[in-house]
Amino acid sequence: SSSAGGWPKTGSQRGGRALHAPPIGGRLRAHTVRLSTPAAMSALQAAGNSLVGGGAPGGYRGKTVQNMATLGVRSLREDYLKPAARSEIPRNLRIIEERYERDAAVLDPVASEERLELPRFQHLFAGGELLPASVFIAALELGPAEQLNGQILPYDSEVLVLRDHLVVTYKPLTMKIRQVNAKEIDDIPLRAVATFARAWTAFESAWLQNREVHAVQALQPVAKAILSLEPLLLSLDKERLLPWPRVQHQKVVTLKTLEGFMHSLSELASSVLPSLARELNHDPKLLLLMDHVLSLRGERTVVSCLDGASATPHVSFPNHQVGKASGGLTHSNSTGALTNSNQDPAKGLTLDAYAFRLLGASVGDAVAAGKLRSESGNGQAGRFKLAMSGTPLEVSALRGPGVSHETAAGGTRESEMSKRSAGHANELLSSFEAIKDLLLSLKSTLEHVDPAIDKDTAFVAQLQRFERAFRRSKRLFLEPDNLA
């Protein structure tokens, strides 16, 4: 059997079952794509058999196609990208497409399977054209590699060879189109159209496959961040179900999952943002400290999934005054404000002791002011803090909202650092929630999103907001010079 012009059919045309491609744009007929058996051949393999293997007319044999497809094609591509020639590409492709459709029954199909199967690139064919000008212009502009999220991802050599051969088969068609317009010939030769159609299908298939592989590789940091976020959310849900004191063991698990998520988020930020615009060490203890700051104030202007995370046991903060530590109890100016400092200095400070040194307010202050109760926070966080501060549950129940405590968070003698901490805590936790919600929204759309997330203004803005809030809060609350 043979196709138009007496050309032998490729392996994808002989035998096998038929796969009917749906009409594109509502105006193109359904073209039949035959797959060889027993194993289906890809468009790239079919192109290799028909073009490189010796099935094409004109005496192309062995490496001759590759040599002809690469010799002088770079200058030819540059010529076609000049404004005068570039403006003619859509019209020329439309003429070629119309000529193809008149004899589509005896020609190889043009639309590759990847065009229909990869949703990420559907926008390239949204106009319904069989030969979109944007795809051909992309082939002309195609370099040896593409850059996604700071990564240099090279194309396979087959893609570059097929690109050059596509440009070579386009050149004689431009001359025939000029002769048709000058009334020198009646129509474009079908053989030239068939050659261009096969070159287009082979390039489109290999090009889309490579771009999909590059997209998957470029989106790995996003996928890792989403995968590490799910265990964190599951652990937080378990905290709401477990009784005391089993919930304390679950909080330790939550902290481990939070560390994993912050590590993945740091890798994501490094692939999108420059080093000067991001935090290099995302210490999860800072998020626990910010949650503690809000719990001491007794009011939350932001709904955070980390509510109650500050009650995680066995979390130590750096003690930058080891040489001055004398043990015993550190007293604030009112009853109930006690922080246990009778601990091994080498192991650091508890969260409450660290916050007391930094802010001048502690759990005892918040209890005395009626701002912290046993039921405060997720996973009975308030109960744990009361136990750690040495305040009995019976005493905390007697402390009402009317009891005043001047040095407590929100009191008349609240320290300046404590006042500033509330705004920083709200901003950091709200930006954390925004990043969490953004990643969850991408969970089911990774096959559709543009892999160049560093060009996504909304995504970059959310990530920059979190990184900026984290750096500011860390500089204020985790640096040793800030402690008295």
Short mmCIF file of N, CA and C in Angstrom, two decimals, residues 296-381:
data_model
loop_
_atom_site.label_atom_id
_atom_site.label_comp_id
_atom_site.label_asym_id
_atom_site.label_seq_id
_atom_site.Cartn_x
_atom_site.Cartn_y
_atom_site.Cartn_z
N LEU A 296 -1.06 34.16 74.93
CA LEU A 296 -0.93 35.00 76.12
C LEU A 296 -1.85 36.20 76.07
N ARG A 297 -2.21 36.63 74.88
CA ARG A 297 -3.08 37.80 74.75
C ARG A 297 -4.55 37.42 74.87
N GLY A 298 -4.85 36.14 74.72
CA GLY A 298 -6.23 35.69 74.88
C GLY A 298 -7.15 36.06 73.74
N GLU A 299 -6.60 36.55 72.65
CA GLU A 299 -7.42 36.92 71.50
C GLU A 299 -6.69 36.56 70.22
N ARG A 300 -7.44 36.13 69.23
CA ARG A 300 -6.85 35.72 67.95
C ARG A 300 -7.57 36.41 66.82
N THR A 301 -6.83 37.20 66.09
CA THR A 301 -7.41 37.85 64.91
C THR A 301 -7.18 37.03 63.65
N VAL A 302 -6.46 35.93 63.76
CA VAL A 302 -6.20 35.07 62.61
C VAL A 302 -6.50 33.63 63.01
N VAL A 303 -7.19 32.92 62.13
CA VAL A 303 -7.49 31.51 62.36
C VAL A 303 -6.33 30.70 61.78
N SER A 304 -5.62 29.99 62.64
CA SER A 304 -4.44 29.25 62.21
C SER A 304 -4.56 27.78 62.57
N CYS A 305 -4.08 26.93 61.68
CA CYS A 305 -4.06 25.50 61.96
C CYS A 305 -3.06 25.16 63.05
N LEU A 306 -2.15 26.09 63.37
CA LEU A 306 -1.14 25.86 64.39
C LEU A 306 -1.60 26.34 65.76
N ASP A 307 -2.87 26.62 65.92
CA ASP A 307 -3.40 27.03 67.22
C ASP A 307 -3.16 25.91 68.24
N GLY A 308 -2.43 26.23 69.28
CA GLY A 308 -2.10 25.24 70.31
C GLY A 308 -0.79 24.53 70.11
N ALA A 309 -0.08 24.84 69.01
CA ALA A 309 1.20 24.17 68.76
C ALA A 309 2.25 24.57 69.78
N SER A 310 2.08 25.71 70.45
CA SER A 310 3.05 26.16 71.45
C SER A 310 3.06 25.29 72.69
N ALA A 311 2.08 24.39 72.84
CA ALA A 311 2.04 23.49 73.99
C ALA A 311 2.79 22.19 73.74
N THR A 312 3.57 22.13 72.69
CA THR A 312 4.34 20.92 72.41
C THR A 312 5.40 20.73 73.49
N PRO A 313 5.45 19.56 74.12
CA PRO A 313 6.44 19.35 75.19
C PRO A 313 7.84 19.12 74.64
N HIS A 314 8.83 19.29 75.53
CA HIS A 314 10.23 18.99 75.23
C HIS A 314 10.79 19.87 74.10
N VAL A 315 10.31 21.11 74.02
CA VAL A 315 10.85 22.05 73.05
C VAL A 315 11.72 23.05 73.81
N SER A 316 12.97 23.13 73.44
CA SER A 316 13.90 24.01 74.15
C SER A 316 14.33 25.15 73.24
N PHE A 317 14.46 26.32 73.85
CA PHE A 317 14.94 27.51 73.15
C PHE A 317 16.35 27.83 73.65
N PRO A 318 17.15 28.48 72.85
CA PRO A 318 18.55 28.73 73.25
C PRO A 318 18.64 29.64 74.47
N ASN A 319 19.53 29.27 75.38
CA ASN A 319 19.80 30.07 76.57
C ASN A 319 21.12 30.80 76.34
N HIS A 320 21.05 32.07 76.05
CA HIS A 320 22.24 32.84 75.72
C HIS A 320 22.89 33.44 76.97
N GLN A 321 22.38 33.09 78.15
CA GLN A 321 22.97 33.58 79.41
C GLN A 321 23.32 32.40 80.30
N VAL A 322 23.95 31.41 79.71
CA VAL A 322 24.28 30.21 80.48
C VAL A 322 25.19 30.54 81.63
N GLY A 323 26.15 31.43 81.42
CA GLY A 323 27.08 31.76 82.49
C GLY A 323 26.43 32.48 83.64
N LYS A 324 25.28 33.15 83.42
CA LYS A 324 24.62 33.92 84.46
C LYS A 324 23.49 33.16 85.11
N ALA A 325 23.18 31.95 84.62
CA ALA A 325 22.04 31.21 85.16
C ALA A 325 22.33 30.80 86.59
N SER A 326 21.37 31.04 87.48
CA SER A 326 21.54 30.73 88.90
C SER A 326 20.50 29.78 89.42
N GLY A 327 19.55 29.35 88.58
CA GLY A 327 18.54 28.40 89.02
C GLY A 327 17.45 29.08 89.81
N GLY A 328 16.49 28.28 90.28
CA GLY A 328 15.40 28.81 91.08
C GLY A 328 14.28 29.32 90.23
N LEU A 329 13.45 30.23 90.82
CA LEU A 329 12.29 30.77 90.14
C LEU A 329 12.50 32.23 89.82
N THR A 330 12.09 32.61 88.64
CA THR A 330 12.14 34.01 88.23
C THR A 330 10.77 34.61 88.42
N HIS A 331 10.68 35.70 89.20
CA HIS A 331 9.39 36.29 89.54
C HIS A 331 9.12 37.50 88.68
N SER A 332 7.84 37.66 88.26
CA SER A 332 7.42 38.92 87.68
C SER A 332 6.82 39.76 88.78
N ASN A 333 6.17 40.84 88.47
CA ASN A 333 5.72 41.80 89.47
C ASN A 333 4.39 41.42 90.11
N SER A 334 3.82 40.27 89.82
CA SER A 334 2.53 39.94 90.41
C SER A 334 2.44 38.46 90.68
N THR A 335 1.46 38.09 91.45
CA THR A 335 1.28 36.70 91.84
C THR A 335 0.92 35.85 90.64
N GLY A 336 1.46 34.66 90.62
CA GLY A 336 1.13 33.72 89.55
C GLY A 336 2.04 33.81 88.36
N ALA A 337 2.89 34.81 88.29
CA ALA A 337 3.77 34.95 87.14
C ALA A 337 5.12 34.33 87.48
N LEU A 338 5.19 33.04 87.44
CA LEU A 338 6.41 32.32 87.76
C LEU A 338 6.84 31.51 86.55
N THR A 339 8.12 31.54 86.24
CA THR A 339 8.64 30.71 85.17
C THR A 339 9.73 29.84 85.73
N ASN A 340 9.66 28.59 85.48
CA ASN A 340 10.59 27.63 86.04
C ASN A 340 11.92 27.70 85.31
N SER A 341 12.92 28.22 85.97
CA SER A 341 14.26 28.28 85.38
C SER A 341 15.22 27.31 86.05
N ASN A 342 14.70 26.44 86.90
CA ASN A 342 15.52 25.46 87.58
C ASN A 342 15.72 24.25 86.67
N GLN A 343 16.52 24.43 85.67
CA GLN A 343 16.72 23.39 84.67
C GLN A 343 18.17 23.43 84.21
N ASP A 344 18.57 22.42 83.51
CA ASP A 344 19.93 22.32 83.01
C ASP A 344 20.15 23.41 81.95
N PRO A 345 21.08 24.34 82.16
CA PRO A 345 21.29 25.41 81.18
C PRO A 345 21.69 24.90 79.81
N ALA A 346 22.38 23.74 79.80
CA ALA A 346 22.84 23.22 78.52
C ALA A 346 21.67 22.79 77.64
N LYS A 347 20.53 22.48 78.27
CA LYS A 347 19.36 22.05 77.50
C LYS A 347 18.51 23.21 77.02
N GLY A 348 18.88 24.43 77.39
CA GLY A 348 18.13 25.58 76.93
C GLY A 348 16.96 25.92 77.83
N LEU A 349 16.10 26.80 77.35
CA LEU A 349 14.95 27.31 78.09
C LEU A 349 13.66 26.73 77.55
N THR A 350 12.67 26.64 78.43
CA THR A 350 11.33 26.29 77.96
C THR A 350 10.74 27.47 77.20
N LEU A 351 9.67 27.21 76.49
CA LEU A 351 9.04 28.27 75.70
C LEU A 351 8.55 29.40 76.58
N ASP A 352 7.95 29.07 77.73
CA ASP A 352 7.43 30.10 78.61
C ASP A 352 8.56 30.93 79.21
N ALA A 353 9.66 30.27 79.59
CA ALA A 353 10.79 31.00 80.16
C ALA A 353 11.43 31.91 79.12
N TYR A 354 11.55 31.41 77.92
CA TYR A 354 12.14 32.23 76.84
C TYR A 354 11.25 33.44 76.56
N ALA A 355 9.92 33.22 76.48
CA ALA A 355 9.01 34.33 76.21
C ALA A 355 9.01 35.33 77.35
N PHE A 356 9.18 34.85 78.60
CA PHE A 356 9.21 35.78 79.74
C PHE A 356 10.43 36.68 79.68
N ARG A 357 11.57 36.10 79.34
CA ARG A 357 12.78 36.93 79.23
C ARG A 357 12.67 37.93 78.08
N LEU A 358 12.02 37.51 77.02
CA LEU A 358 11.95 38.36 75.83
C LEU A 358 10.86 39.41 75.93
N LEU A 359 9.69 39.01 76.41
CA LEU A 359 8.51 39.88 76.37
C LEU A 359 8.14 40.47 77.72
N GLY A 360 8.58 39.83 78.79
CA GLY A 360 8.20 40.30 80.11
C GLY A 360 6.85 39.81 80.56
N ALA A 361 6.23 38.89 79.85
CA ALA A 361 4.93 38.32 80.22
C ALA A 361 5.03 36.81 80.11
N SER A 362 4.30 36.12 80.98
CA SER A 362 4.38 34.66 81.01
C SER A 362 2.99 34.08 81.11
N VAL A 363 2.94 32.75 81.22
CA VAL A 363 1.66 32.06 81.37
C VAL A 363 0.97 32.49 82.64
N GLY A 364 1.75 32.64 83.72
CA GLY A 364 1.14 33.08 84.98
C GLY A 364 0.50 34.44 84.86
N ASP A 365 1.13 35.36 84.10
CA ASP A 365 0.53 36.67 83.88
C ASP A 365 -0.80 36.55 83.14
N ALA A 366 -0.81 35.72 82.10
CA ALA A 366 -2.03 35.56 81.31
C ALA A 366 -3.14 34.91 82.12
N VAL A 367 -2.79 33.98 83.00
CA VAL A 367 -3.80 33.35 83.86
C VAL A 367 -4.36 34.37 84.85
N ALA A 368 -3.47 35.17 85.43
CA ALA A 368 -3.92 36.18 86.40
C ALA A 368 -4.84 37.20 85.76
N ALA A 369 -4.61 37.50 84.48
CA ALA A 369 -5.46 38.46 83.78
C ALA A 369 -6.69 37.81 83.17
N GLY A 370 -6.87 36.51 83.35
CA GLY A 370 -8.05 35.83 82.81
C GLY A 370 -8.02 35.64 81.30
N LYS A 371 -6.82 35.67 80.71
CA LYS A 371 -6.72 35.53 79.26
C LYS A 371 -6.33 34.14 78.80
N LEU A 372 -5.96 33.27 79.73
CA LEU A 372 -5.57 31.91 79.38
C LEU A 372 -6.29 30.94 80.29
N ARG A 373 -6.97 29.98 79.68
CA ARG A 373 -7.70 28.96 80.43
C ARG A 373 -7.26 27.58 79.97
N SER A 374 -7.74 26.58 80.66
CA SER A 374 -7.32 25.22 80.35
C SER A 374 -7.82 24.77 78.99
N GLU A 375 -8.94 25.31 78.54
CA GLU A 375 -9.49 24.89 77.25
C GLU A 375 -8.96 25.71 76.07
N SER A 376 -8.03 26.62 76.33
CA SER A 376 -7.51 27.46 75.25
C SER A 376 -6.61 26.65 74.34
N GLY A 377 -6.78 26.83 73.02
CA GLY A 377 -5.89 26.20 72.06
C GLY A 377 -6.30 24.80 71.68
N ASN A 378 -5.83 24.38 70.52
CA ASN A 378 -6.13 23.04 70.02
C ASN A 378 -5.34 21.99 70.81
N GLY A 379 -5.97 20.84 71.07
CA GLY A 379 -5.29 19.77 71.80
C GLY A 379 -5.03 20.09 73.26
N GLN A 380 -5.94 20.83 73.90
CA GLN A 380 -5.82 21.20 75.32
C GLN A 380 -4.48 21.87 75.60
N ALA A 381 -4.13 22.81 74.74
CA ALA A 381 -2.86 23.52 74.90
C ALA A 381 -2.82 24.33 76.19
#
